[in-house]
Coordinates of C-alpha atoms in Angstrom, one line a residue:
Chain A
M633 CA -21.4 16.6 -1.9
L634 CA -23.2 13.2 -1.8
Q635 CA -26.7 13.4 -0.7
I636 CA -28.6 10.3 0.3
R637 CA -32.4 11.2 0.3
G638 CA -34.9 9.1 1.8
L639 CA -34.0 6.0 0.8
T640 CA -36.2 2.9 1.7
A641 CA -34.9 -0.5 0.2
S642 CA -36.0 -4.2 1.1
Y643 CA -35.1 -7.7 0.4
G644 CA -38.4 -9.2 -0.9
E645 CA -41.0 -8.3 1.7
R646 CA -38.5 -7.5 4.6
E647 CA -37.7 -3.7 4.6
V648 CA -34.0 -3.2 5.7
L649 CA -33.5 0.4 5.0
H650 CA -36.1 3.0 6.2
D651 CA -36.1 6.5 5.0
V652 CA -32.3 7.1 5.3
T653 CA -31.2 10.5 4.6
L654 CA -27.5 11.5 5.0
E655 CA -24.9 13.8 3.4
V656 CA -21.3 13.5 3.0
E657 CA -18.9 16.5 2.0
R658 CA -16.0 16.3 -0.2
G659 CA -12.8 15.6 1.9
E660 CA -15.2 14.1 4.8
V661 CA -15.2 10.6 6.2
L662 CA -18.6 9.6 7.5
A663 CA -18.7 6.2 9.4
L664 CA -21.6 4.1 9.6
A665 CA -22.2 2.0 12.6
G666 CA -24.5 0.0 14.3
P667 CA -25.4 -3.6 15.4
N668 CA -25.7 -6.7 12.8
G669 CA -28.4 -6.5 10.4
A670 CA -28.8 -2.8 10.9
G671 CA -28.6 -2.2 7.1
K672 CA -24.9 -0.7 6.9
S673 CA -23.8 -2.8 4.3
T674 CA -27.3 -2.6 2.7
L675 CA -27.0 1.0 2.3
L676 CA -23.6 0.6 0.5
R677 CA -25.4 -1.7 -1.9
V678 CA -28.2 0.8 -2.7
V679 CA -25.6 3.7 -3.2
S680 CA -23.4 1.8 -5.5
G681 CA -26.5 0.9 -7.6
V682 CA -26.7 -2.8 -7.3
L683 CA -29.6 -2.9 -5.0
P684 CA -32.7 -0.8 -6.4
P685 CA -34.3 1.1 -3.7
R686 CA -38.0 1.2 -3.5
R687 CA -37.9 4.8 -2.8
G688 CA -35.4 7.9 -2.5
A689 CA -32.3 9.0 -4.3
V690 CA -28.7 9.3 -4.2
L691 CA -27.4 12.7 -5.5
W692 CA -24.0 13.7 -6.6
E693 CA -23.8 17.6 -7.1
G694 CA -27.4 17.4 -8.1
R695 CA -27.5 14.2 -10.5
D696 CA -29.3 11.0 -9.3
L697 CA -26.6 8.1 -9.3
L698 CA -29.2 5.6 -9.5
K699 CA -30.6 6.6 -12.9
M700 CA -27.2 6.3 -14.5
T701 CA -25.8 3.1 -16.3
P702 CA -23.4 1.0 -14.2
R703 CA -20.4 2.5 -16.5
E704 CA -21.5 6.2 -15.9
R705 CA -21.9 5.4 -12.0
A706 CA -18.6 3.8 -11.8
R707 CA -16.9 6.9 -12.8
L708 CA -18.2 8.7 -9.7
V709 CA -18.6 5.7 -6.9
A710 CA -15.9 3.1 -6.2
V711 CA -16.3 0.5 -3.7
V712 CA -13.9 -1.4 -1.4
P713 CA -15.7 -4.6 -0.7
Q714 CA -14.6 -7.2 2.1
A715 CA -11.6 -9.2 0.6
R716 CA -13.4 -12.7 0.1
R717 CA -13.3 -15.1 -2.5
L718 CA -10.9 -13.2 -4.9
P719 CA -9.6 -15.0 -7.9
P720 CA -6.2 -16.4 -6.9
M721 CA -4.8 -16.3 -10.2
F722 CA -4.9 -12.7 -10.9
T723 CA -1.8 -10.7 -10.5
V724 CA -2.2 -7.7 -8.1
R725 CA -1.5 -5.3 -11.4
Q726 CA -4.3 -6.9 -13.4
A727 CA -6.8 -6.9 -10.7
V728 CA -6.3 -3.2 -10.0
A729 CA -6.5 -2.5 -13.6
L730 CA -10.0 -3.7 -13.6
G731 CA -10.6 -0.4 -11.8
R732 CA -10.4 1.2 -15.1
T733 CA -13.3 -0.9 -16.5
A734 CA -15.6 2.0 -16.7
Y735 CA -13.1 3.9 -19.2
L736 CA -12.2 0.8 -21.1
P737 CA -13.7 -0.4 -24.5
W738 CA -15.2 -3.7 -24.5
L739 CA -12.0 -5.4 -25.3
G740 CA -10.3 -3.9 -21.9
T741 CA -7.4 -2.4 -23.7
L742 CA -5.6 0.0 -21.5
G743 CA -4.7 3.3 -22.7
E744 CA -1.8 5.6 -21.7
S745 CA -4.0 7.5 -19.0
D746 CA -5.4 4.1 -17.8
R747 CA -1.9 2.7 -17.1
A748 CA -1.1 6.1 -15.3
A749 CA -3.8 5.7 -13.1
V750 CA -3.2 2.0 -12.2
E751 CA 0.6 3.0 -11.6
R752 CA -0.7 5.9 -9.4
A753 CA -2.9 3.7 -7.2
L754 CA -0.5 0.9 -7.0
A755 CA 2.2 3.4 -5.7
Q756 CA -0.3 5.4 -3.4
T757 CA -1.2 1.8 -1.4
D758 CA 2.5 0.8 -1.4
L759 CA 1.8 -2.2 -3.8
L760 CA 4.3 -1.5 -6.3
P761 CA 6.6 -4.3 -5.1
L762 CA 3.8 -6.8 -5.0
A763 CA 2.4 -5.8 -8.5
D764 CA 3.3 -9.1 -10.2
R765 CA 2.4 -11.3 -7.3
L766 CA -0.8 -13.8 -7.4
L767 CA -3.7 -12.4 -5.3
G768 CA -3.8 -16.2 -3.9
H769 CA -0.4 -15.6 -2.6
L770 CA -1.4 -12.5 -0.6
S771 CA -2.1 -11.9 3.2
G772 CA -5.6 -10.6 4.1
G773 CA -4.1 -7.2 4.7
E774 CA -2.6 -7.0 1.3
Q775 CA -5.5 -8.1 -0.6
Q776 CA -7.7 -5.5 1.1
R777 CA -5.1 -3.1 0.1
V778 CA -5.6 -4.4 -3.7
L779 CA -9.1 -3.6 -3.3
L780 CA -8.6 -0.1 -2.2
A781 CA -5.9 0.5 -4.9
R782 CA -8.5 -0.9 -7.6
A783 CA -11.1 1.7 -6.0
L784 CA -8.8 4.5 -6.4
A785 CA -7.8 3.5 -10.1
Q786 CA -11.4 4.1 -10.9
E787 CA -10.6 7.9 -9.9
T788 CA -14.1 8.7 -8.4
P789 CA -14.9 11.4 -6.1
I790 CA -17.0 8.8 -4.2
L791 CA -15.6 6.1 -2.1
L792 CA -17.7 3.7 -0.1
L793 CA -15.9 1.1 2.2
D794 CA -17.3 -1.9 3.6
E795 CA -15.7 -2.9 6.9
P796 CA -12.4 -2.9 5.3
T797 CA -10.3 -3.5 8.4
T798 CA -12.5 -6.5 9.7
H799 CA -10.1 -9.1 9.2
L800 CA -6.9 -7.0 9.6
D801 CA -4.5 -7.0 12.7
L802 CA -4.1 -3.8 14.8
K803 CA -1.0 -2.6 12.6
H804 CA -2.5 -3.3 9.3
Q805 CA -5.7 -1.4 10.7
A806 CA -3.7 1.5 11.5
N807 CA -2.0 1.4 8.3
F808 CA -5.0 1.0 6.2
L809 CA -7.0 3.7 7.8
R810 CA -4.1 6.3 7.9
L811 CA -4.0 5.5 4.0
V812 CA -7.6 6.2 3.5
R813 CA -7.3 9.4 5.6
R814 CA -4.7 10.6 3.6
L815 CA -6.2 9.9 0.2
T816 CA -9.6 11.2 1.3
N817 CA -7.8 14.7 2.0
E818 CA -5.4 14.5 -1.1
R819 CA -8.3 13.6 -3.5
Q820 CA -11.1 15.3 -1.7
M821 CA -13.4 12.3 -1.9
A822 CA -16.6 11.9 -0.1
V823 CA -16.0 8.7 1.9
L824 CA -18.7 6.6 3.4
M825 CA -17.3 3.8 5.5
V826 CA -19.1 0.8 7.2
V827 CA -17.2 0.2 10.6
H828 CA -18.1 -2.3 12.9
D829 CA -15.6 -1.2 15.6
L830 CA -17.0 2.0 17.3
N831 CA -13.6 3.1 18.4
L832 CA -12.0 3.0 15.1
A833 CA -15.1 5.0 13.9
S834 CA -14.6 7.3 16.8
H835 CA -11.0 8.0 16.1
F836 CA -10.9 8.1 12.4
A837 CA -14.4 9.5 11.2
D838 CA -15.0 13.2 10.7
R839 CA -18.7 12.3 11.5
L840 CA -20.7 9.1 12.5
A841 CA -24.1 7.8 11.7
L842 CA -25.7 5.2 14.0
L843 CA -28.0 3.0 12.3
A844 CA -30.6 0.4 13.9
E845 CA -33.0 -1.5 12.0
G846 CA -32.7 0.3 8.9
Q847 CA -33.0 3.8 10.3
V848 CA -30.6 6.4 11.2
V849 CA -30.9 7.0 15.0
R850 CA -28.2 9.5 15.2
V851 CA -25.8 11.3 13.2
G852 CA -23.0 13.9 13.9
N853 CA -19.6 14.1 15.4
P854 CA -18.3 11.2 17.5
A855 CA -18.7 12.9 20.8
E856 CA -22.3 13.6 20.0
V857 CA -23.3 10.4 18.7
L858 CA -21.4 8.0 21.0
T859 CA -23.2 8.4 24.2
A860 CA -24.1 5.7 26.6
E861 CA -27.6 6.2 26.3
A862 CA -27.7 6.1 22.5
L863 CA -25.5 3.0 22.6
L864 CA -27.9 1.3 25.2
R865 CA -30.7 2.0 23.1
V866 CA -29.2 0.7 19.6
Y867 CA -26.9 -2.1 20.7
G868 CA -29.1 -3.2 23.7
T869 CA -26.2 -3.4 26.2
P870 CA -24.9 -0.9 28.8
V871 CA -21.2 0.3 27.9
K872 CA -18.8 2.8 29.5
I873 CA -17.5 5.7 27.8
W874 CA -14.5 7.4 28.5
R875 CA -14.0 11.2 27.3
N876 CA -10.5 12.3 27.3
G877 CA -11.4 16.0 25.8
N878 CA -10.4 15.4 22.2
G879 CA -13.8 14.8 21.2
R880 CA -13.2 11.2 20.3
P881 CA -14.7 9.4 23.1
L882 CA -13.6 5.7 24.0
I883 CA -16.1 3.0 24.2
Y884 CA -15.4 -0.1 26.5
L885 CA -17.2 -2.9 28.4
T886 CA -16.1 -3.4 31.9
P887 CA -16.1 -7.0 33.4
E888 CA -19.5 -6.4 35.4
H889 CA -21.0 -5.6 31.9
M890 CA -20.4 -9.4 31.0
T891 CA -21.7 -10.8 34.0
P892 CA -25.1 -12.6 33.6
E893 CA -27.3 -9.9 35.7
H894 CA -26.4 -7.1 33.0
T895 CA -27.0 -8.8 29.8
T896 CA -29.6 -7.3 27.4
P897 CA -32.6 -6.0 29.4
Chain B
M710 CA 3.9 -9.9 -20.0
R711 CA 3.4 -9.9 -23.6
S712 CA 5.8 -12.4 -24.6
P713 CA 5.0 -15.6 -22.6
F714 CA 1.5 -15.3 -24.2
R715 CA 2.9 -15.1 -27.7
R716 CA 5.2 -18.3 -26.7
A717 CA 2.0 -19.9 -25.7
V718 CA 0.0 -19.1 -28.9
F719 CA 3.0 -20.1 -31.0
L720 CA 3.4 -23.4 -29.1
N721 CA -0.3 -24.3 -29.4
L722 CA -0.2 -23.3 -33.0
A723 CA 3.0 -25.7 -33.7
V724 CA 1.0 -28.5 -31.7
L725 CA -2.0 -27.8 -33.9
A726 CA -0.4 -27.9 -37.1
A727 CA 1.2 -31.3 -36.1
A728 CA -2.1 -32.4 -35.2
L729 CA -4.0 -31.3 -38.2
T730 CA -1.3 -32.8 -40.6
L731 CA -1.4 -36.4 -38.6
S732 CA -5.2 -36.1 -38.7
V733 CA -5.4 -35.9 -42.7
A734 CA -2.5 -38.2 -43.1
V735 CA -3.3 -41.1 -41.0
G736 CA -5.9 -43.7 -41.0
S737 CA -6.9 -46.9 -42.6
V738 CA -5.0 -45.7 -45.7
S739 CA -1.9 -43.5 -44.8
I740 CA -0.8 -40.8 -47.0
P741 CA 2.9 -40.1 -47.4
L742 CA 3.8 -36.5 -46.1
R743 CA 5.2 -35.7 -49.3
D744 CA 2.1 -36.7 -51.2
L745 CA -0.1 -34.9 -48.9
V746 CA 1.8 -31.7 -49.3
R747 CA 1.7 -32.0 -53.2
L748 CA -2.0 -32.9 -53.2
L749 CA -2.8 -30.1 -50.8
W750 CA -0.7 -27.5 -52.7
A751 CA -2.3 -28.6 -56.1
G752 CA -5.7 -28.2 -54.3
V753 CA -4.9 -24.7 -53.0
R754 CA -3.9 -23.7 -56.7
G755 CA -7.0 -25.2 -58.0
A756 CA -4.8 -27.4 -60.3
T757 CA -5.5 -31.2 -60.9
A758 CA -3.9 -33.8 -58.5
P759 CA -0.1 -34.7 -59.3
A760 CA -0.1 -37.8 -61.7
D761 CA 2.2 -39.9 -59.7
V762 CA -0.2 -39.8 -56.6
P763 CA -2.9 -42.6 -56.7
A764 CA -6.3 -41.0 -57.8
F765 CA -7.9 -42.6 -54.6
M766 CA -5.4 -40.7 -52.2
A767 CA -6.9 -37.5 -53.7
V768 CA -10.4 -38.8 -52.9
I769 CA -9.7 -39.7 -49.4
V770 CA -7.8 -36.4 -48.8
F771 CA -10.6 -34.2 -50.3
K772 CA -13.6 -36.1 -49.7
L773 CA -12.9 -37.9 -46.5
R774 CA -10.2 -36.6 -44.2
L775 CA -10.1 -32.9 -44.8
P776 CA -13.8 -32.5 -44.0
H777 CA -13.5 -34.8 -41.2
T778 CA -10.5 -32.9 -39.7
A779 CA -12.2 -29.8 -40.3
L780 CA -15.1 -30.8 -38.5
V781 CA -13.0 -32.3 -35.5
F782 CA -11.1 -29.1 -35.3
L783 CA -14.5 -26.9 -35.3
T784 CA -15.8 -29.2 -32.6
G785 CA -12.7 -29.5 -30.3
S786 CA -11.9 -25.7 -30.5
A787 CA -15.8 -25.0 -29.9
L788 CA -15.6 -27.2 -26.8
G789 CA -12.4 -25.8 -25.4
S790 CA -13.2 -22.2 -25.8
S791 CA -16.8 -22.6 -24.5
G792 CA -15.7 -24.5 -21.6
A793 CA -13.3 -21.6 -20.7
A794 CA -16.3 -19.3 -21.0
Y795 CA -18.8 -21.4 -19.0
Q796 CA -15.9 -21.7 -16.3
G797 CA -15.7 -17.9 -16.3
V798 CA -19.2 -17.0 -16.1
F799 CA -20.3 -19.5 -13.3
R800 CA -16.8 -18.9 -11.7
N801 CA -16.4 -22.6 -11.1
P802 CA -13.4 -24.7 -12.7
L803 CA -15.8 -27.7 -12.9
A804 CA -18.0 -26.2 -15.4
D805 CA -17.8 -27.4 -19.0
P806 CA -20.3 -28.1 -21.8
Y807 CA -20.7 -32.0 -20.9
L808 CA -21.0 -31.6 -16.9
L809 CA -23.5 -28.5 -17.4
G810 CA -25.7 -30.7 -19.5
V811 CA -25.5 -28.2 -22.1
A812 CA -24.2 -30.6 -24.6
S813 CA -26.8 -33.3 -23.7
G814 CA -29.5 -30.4 -24.2
A815 CA -28.0 -29.6 -27.6
G816 CA -27.8 -33.2 -28.5
L817 CA -31.6 -33.5 -27.9
G818 CA -32.3 -30.5 -29.9
A819 CA -30.2 -32.1 -32.6
V820 CA -32.2 -35.3 -32.4
A821 CA -35.4 -33.7 -32.2
A822 CA -34.6 -31.8 -35.4
I823 CA -33.9 -35.0 -37.1
A824 CA -37.2 -36.7 -35.7
L825 CA -39.1 -33.8 -37.2
Q826 CA -37.3 -33.5 -40.5
G827 CA -37.0 -37.3 -41.2
E828 CA -34.0 -37.0 -43.3
G829 CA -30.7 -35.9 -41.4
L830 CA -28.9 -33.9 -43.9
T831 CA -30.7 -33.0 -46.7
A832 CA -33.5 -30.4 -46.0
G833 CA -33.1 -30.5 -42.3
G834 CA -29.2 -30.3 -42.5
L835 CA -29.4 -26.4 -41.6
L836 CA -31.8 -27.1 -38.8
I837 CA -30.1 -29.5 -36.9
P838 CA -27.5 -26.9 -35.4
A839 CA -30.2 -24.3 -35.1
A840 CA -32.2 -26.8 -32.9
A841 CA -28.9 -27.8 -30.9
F842 CA -28.5 -24.1 -30.1
V843 CA -31.9 -23.8 -28.8
G844 CA -31.4 -27.0 -26.8
A845 CA -28.1 -25.7 -25.4
L846 CA -29.7 -22.3 -24.4
L847 CA -32.6 -23.7 -22.8
T848 CA -30.4 -26.2 -20.6
V849 CA -27.9 -23.7 -19.7
A850 CA -30.6 -21.3 -18.6
L851 CA -32.3 -24.3 -16.5
V852 CA -29.1 -25.6 -14.8
Y853 CA -28.3 -21.6 -14.0
A854 CA -31.4 -21.2 -12.3
L855 CA -31.2 -24.5 -10.3
A856 CA -27.6 -24.1 -9.3
R857 CA -27.7 -20.4 -8.1
V858 CA -27.5 -19.8 -4.6
D859 CA -27.4 -16.2 -3.2
G860 CA -25.7 -15.2 -6.4
Y861 CA -23.0 -17.6 -7.0
V862 CA -22.8 -21.1 -8.2
P863 CA -21.4 -23.6 -5.8
T864 CA -19.8 -26.8 -7.1
H865 CA -22.1 -29.2 -5.7
T866 CA -25.2 -27.7 -7.1
L867 CA -23.7 -27.0 -10.1
I868 CA -22.8 -30.7 -10.7
L869 CA -26.1 -32.1 -9.4
A870 CA -28.3 -29.5 -11.5
G871 CA -26.1 -30.4 -14.5
V872 CA -26.1 -33.9 -14.3
A873 CA -29.9 -34.1 -13.6
V874 CA -31.0 -31.6 -16.3
G875 CA -28.3 -33.7 -18.8
A876 CA -30.0 -36.7 -17.7
L877 CA -33.2 -35.8 -18.3
A878 CA -32.2 -34.3 -21.8
S879 CA -30.4 -37.8 -22.8
A880 CA -33.6 -39.6 -21.4
I881 CA -35.9 -37.9 -23.9
T882 CA -33.2 -38.1 -26.6
S883 CA -33.3 -41.9 -26.0
F884 CA -36.9 -42.1 -26.0
L885 CA -37.2 -40.2 -29.4
M886 CA -34.5 -42.7 -30.8
L887 CA -36.5 -45.6 -29.7
Q888 CA -39.7 -44.4 -31.1
S889 CA -38.0 -44.0 -34.5
E890 CA -37.0 -46.8 -37.0
G891 CA -34.7 -46.1 -39.6
T892 CA -33.7 -42.4 -39.8
L893 CA -32.4 -42.2 -36.3
R894 CA -30.1 -44.9 -36.3
R895 CA -27.6 -42.5 -37.7
A896 CA -28.1 -40.4 -34.7
I897 CA -27.3 -42.8 -32.3
V898 CA -24.2 -43.4 -34.0
Y899 CA -23.3 -39.8 -34.0
L900 CA -24.5 -38.8 -30.5
L901 CA -21.9 -41.2 -29.1
G902 CA -19.4 -39.0 -30.5
G903 CA -18.5 -41.7 -32.8
A904 CA -18.1 -41.5 -36.6
P905 CA -19.2 -37.8 -37.6
L906 CA -21.1 -37.8 -40.9
N907 CA -18.9 -37.6 -44.1
G908 CA -18.3 -34.7 -46.4
W909 CA -18.3 -30.8 -46.2
K910 CA -21.9 -30.4 -45.7
P911 CA -21.9 -30.6 -42.0
V912 CA -18.9 -28.5 -41.8
L913 CA -20.5 -25.7 -43.5
A914 CA -23.8 -26.1 -41.7
V915 CA -22.0 -25.6 -38.4
L916 CA -19.6 -23.0 -39.7
P917 CA -21.8 -20.1 -39.3
Y918 CA -22.5 -21.0 -35.5
W919 CA -19.0 -21.5 -34.8
L920 CA -17.9 -18.1 -36.3
A921 CA -20.5 -16.2 -34.6
G922 CA -19.9 -18.0 -31.2
E923 CA -16.1 -17.6 -31.5
T924 CA -15.9 -14.2 -32.5
I925 CA -17.9 -13.0 -29.3
L926 CA -16.1 -15.3 -26.9
L927 CA -12.6 -14.3 -28.4
I928 CA -13.4 -10.5 -27.6
S929 CA -15.1 -11.2 -24.3
G930 CA -12.1 -11.7 -22.2
H931 CA -12.2 -8.4 -20.3
P932 CA -15.7 -8.7 -19.3
L933 CA -14.9 -12.2 -18.2
N934 CA -12.0 -11.0 -16.1
V935 CA -14.1 -8.4 -14.5
L936 CA -16.9 -11.2 -13.6
Q937 CA -14.3 -13.1 -11.8
F938 CA -14.9 -10.8 -8.7
G939 CA -18.7 -11.6 -8.9
E940 CA -21.7 -10.1 -10.3
E941 CA -22.1 -7.3 -7.7
Q942 CA -18.4 -6.0 -7.8
A943 CA -18.4 -6.2 -11.8
Q944 CA -21.4 -4.1 -11.7
Q945 CA -19.7 -1.6 -9.4
L946 CA -16.8 -1.5 -11.6
G947 CA -18.9 -0.3 -14.4
L948 CA -19.9 -3.6 -16.5
N949 CA -23.4 -4.3 -17.1
A950 CA -22.8 -7.7 -15.4
G951 CA -26.2 -9.2 -16.5
R952 CA -26.1 -8.3 -19.9
A953 CA -22.4 -9.4 -20.5
K954 CA -23.2 -12.7 -18.8
L955 CA -26.1 -13.4 -21.1
L956 CA -24.3 -12.4 -24.3
I957 CA -21.2 -14.7 -23.1
L958 CA -23.4 -17.7 -22.2
G959 CA -25.4 -17.1 -25.7
A960 CA -21.9 -17.3 -27.6
A961 CA -20.7 -20.4 -25.6
S962 CA -24.0 -21.9 -26.4
L963 CA -23.6 -21.2 -30.1
A964 CA -20.2 -22.9 -30.0
T965 CA -21.5 -25.9 -28.2
A966 CA -24.3 -26.4 -30.5
A967 CA -21.9 -26.1 -33.3
A968 CA -19.8 -28.7 -31.6
V969 CA -22.5 -31.2 -30.6
A970 CA -24.7 -30.8 -33.7
F971 CA -22.7 -33.2 -36.1
A972 CA -19.9 -34.6 -33.9
G973 CA -22.2 -35.7 -31.0
I974 CA -21.6 -35.5 -27.4
I975 CA -18.0 -35.4 -26.3
G976 CA -17.0 -35.1 -22.7
F977 CA -14.1 -33.6 -20.7
V978 CA -12.6 -31.7 -23.6
G979 CA -14.2 -28.4 -22.5
L980 CA -13.0 -29.2 -18.7
V981 CA -9.5 -30.4 -19.1
V982 CA -8.3 -27.9 -21.8
P983 CA -9.1 -24.7 -20.1
H984 CA -7.9 -26.0 -16.9
I985 CA -4.5 -26.9 -18.0
A986 CA -4.0 -23.5 -19.9
R987 CA -5.0 -21.7 -16.8
I988 CA -2.4 -23.6 -14.8
L989 CA 0.3 -23.0 -17.5
W990 CA -0.5 -19.3 -18.7
G991 CA -2.7 -17.8 -15.8
E992 CA -6.3 -16.8 -15.4
D993 CA -6.5 -13.7 -17.8
Y994 CA -9.5 -14.5 -20.1
R995 CA -8.3 -12.5 -22.8
R996 CA -5.7 -15.2 -23.1
L997 CA -7.4 -18.1 -21.9
I998 CA -10.2 -18.1 -24.4
P999 CA -7.7 -18.2 -27.6
L1000 CA -5.5 -20.8 -25.9
S1001 CA -8.3 -23.0 -25.1
L1002 CA -9.7 -22.5 -28.4
L1003 CA -6.3 -23.9 -30.0
G1004 CA -5.6 -26.4 -27.3
G1005 CA -9.2 -27.9 -27.5
A1006 CA -8.6 -28.3 -31.2
S1007 CA -5.5 -30.2 -30.9
V1008 CA -6.6 -32.5 -27.8
L1009 CA -9.7 -33.7 -30.0
L1010 CA -7.9 -34.1 -33.0
L1011 CA -5.3 -36.3 -31.3
S1012 CA -8.1 -37.9 -29.4
D1013 CA -9.9 -38.6 -32.7
L1014 CA -6.7 -39.9 -34.2
L1015 CA -6.3 -42.6 -31.4
A1016 CA -10.1 -43.6 -31.5
R1017 CA -9.4 -44.3 -35.5
T1018 CA -6.1 -46.3 -35.2
L1019 CA -6.1 -47.9 -31.6
L1020 CA -8.6 -50.6 -32.8
A1021 CA -8.1 -50.3 -36.6
P1022 CA -9.9 -51.0 -38.9
Q1023 CA -12.5 -50.5 -36.2
T1024 CA -13.2 -46.8 -35.1
L1025 CA -14.0 -46.3 -31.7
P1026 CA -16.2 -43.1 -30.6
V1027 CA -14.0 -40.4 -29.9
G1028 CA -16.2 -39.7 -26.8
I1029 CA -14.6 -42.9 -25.3
V1030 CA -11.2 -41.8 -25.7
T1031 CA -11.8 -38.5 -24.0
A1032 CA -13.6 -39.9 -21.1
L1033 CA -10.6 -42.3 -20.7
F1034 CA -8.2 -39.3 -19.8
G1035 CA -10.8 -36.9 -18.9
A1036 CA -12.6 -38.6 -16.2
P1037 CA -9.5 -39.3 -13.8
F1038 CA -8.6 -35.7 -14.5
F1039 CA -11.9 -34.5 -13.5
L1040 CA -11.6 -36.4 -10.3
W1041 CA -8.1 -35.0 -9.6
V1042 CA -9.7 -31.3 -10.1
L1043 CA -12.2 -32.1 -7.6
Q1044 CA -9.6 -33.3 -5.1
Q1045 CA -7.8 -30.0 -5.6
A1046 CA -11.1 -28.0 -5.3
K1047 CA -11.7 -30.0 -1.9
K1048 CA -8.1 -29.2 -0.8
G1049 CA -8.7 -25.4 -1.7
R1050 CA -11.5 -25.0 0.6
G1051 CA -9.9 -27.1 3.7

């Protein structure tokens, strides 16, 4: 189990996370939602070890991830960042092979097990037909899949995703999330995913944590967390919620919510 | 995947061999290829020169051309490979020892060493590359700190910082040279990338720096590949990104210092060569570094050949030749970068 305990982090003087405590089981997807600037991406940066927190710990089976070297940590935590500014001249296979860095010597020579892990990751993300293409020649959805494949090649029990579907169209969103879900089950990973779209979070996540101003406001299954009252408090705007009985509420704005009288109180 | 790289290495070695041969054979006195081969063969065996080859040819080959060629080889290869490494660390195709101001910083170090030592090549000979190294390191640290915005280094701030710091270093260098009377005259000549000092001494003085720098650069291809995704992702992939960057920048600065210490400030080789190599053979730094090393050596040897023969018997500073083909290339790259963004 991944345990995030009492994390407080800041950029300079500005505190961006305050006493965040969360847990994610193996085989479980926990979605992080909340308004812009709530600290969702910052939380991923802290858990992945690139932003040292002021206080708190991140434990995996009792060991503190933040006290490890980058190499040790990268064998436990993999990150799928947003596909931006990827080096255009790398081939897909090269990029995915970099997921093995934590297992490789300084020279980066791939061994048998590394090659096998790379091919497996390429196969699981349906990238084998594109393996020799250059990143610069791929669509946004394909690039995002490459980053997922790279994370899978790391063979970690923890997977962090930072708004992986933001730049994807509907079909690619659906495909990508289905893939993450399947792999979460197959590999029994603990998955922490920042999601901007509440309906995606509602339908895709096992549990959901709502963040606002660096704090966890609510955490639980989607039906518990996604209430009109909570969303009004966190986002500062009234929404309608449609509950169809499957435990995964649907959030929507009606035209009257967008007229001037109904803007932020 | 493996064989295109072998072909590229083979091609580069062939061009390099031709450039090396031309560099030794061609000059104010041309050495016939047949005599050259026999002289070199005799030299390798430690035998005396063949009787039918004029004695002055042996002097020219062993005392002048070979050390000159060796120094140009070290310089060109160091510029090419360190250019590739700087581009990799800064994630910017316009980084090179010259535009970063690192070459000027190394030049300032070298000239300061001469000013302190008085005599260029005797007691102070070993100090010159050391001082050039310190100058290069300080410059790269300063430029990096000035150009960095939110964890990455945009083209415009990089060039501005590089030009500004480089200009400052050049100004101080000029001041030092104007303050001195005799000893620094020579410094003026070689800082123009003109006639490098003669003989084997400068070659031996820079060799340790070249070897140390190139060894580290040649084995750092994989970390450079990881760094192409940015420092944060590199860290998340398991690389100690800060330490890797420091090591690679240190090695590139060693190589730059080796290049600048006795050959002066030569622009554009470190920019053009890695760029062409990247277009032809891709972005994998495990290949890009060795190919830029070989290509840089060939390009500088051929430029030096032009510099020596174009207006013979006058010798042009080689920096003029590299600027003549390098500056238009630089503008072209800038144009491409603009297109890439739009």
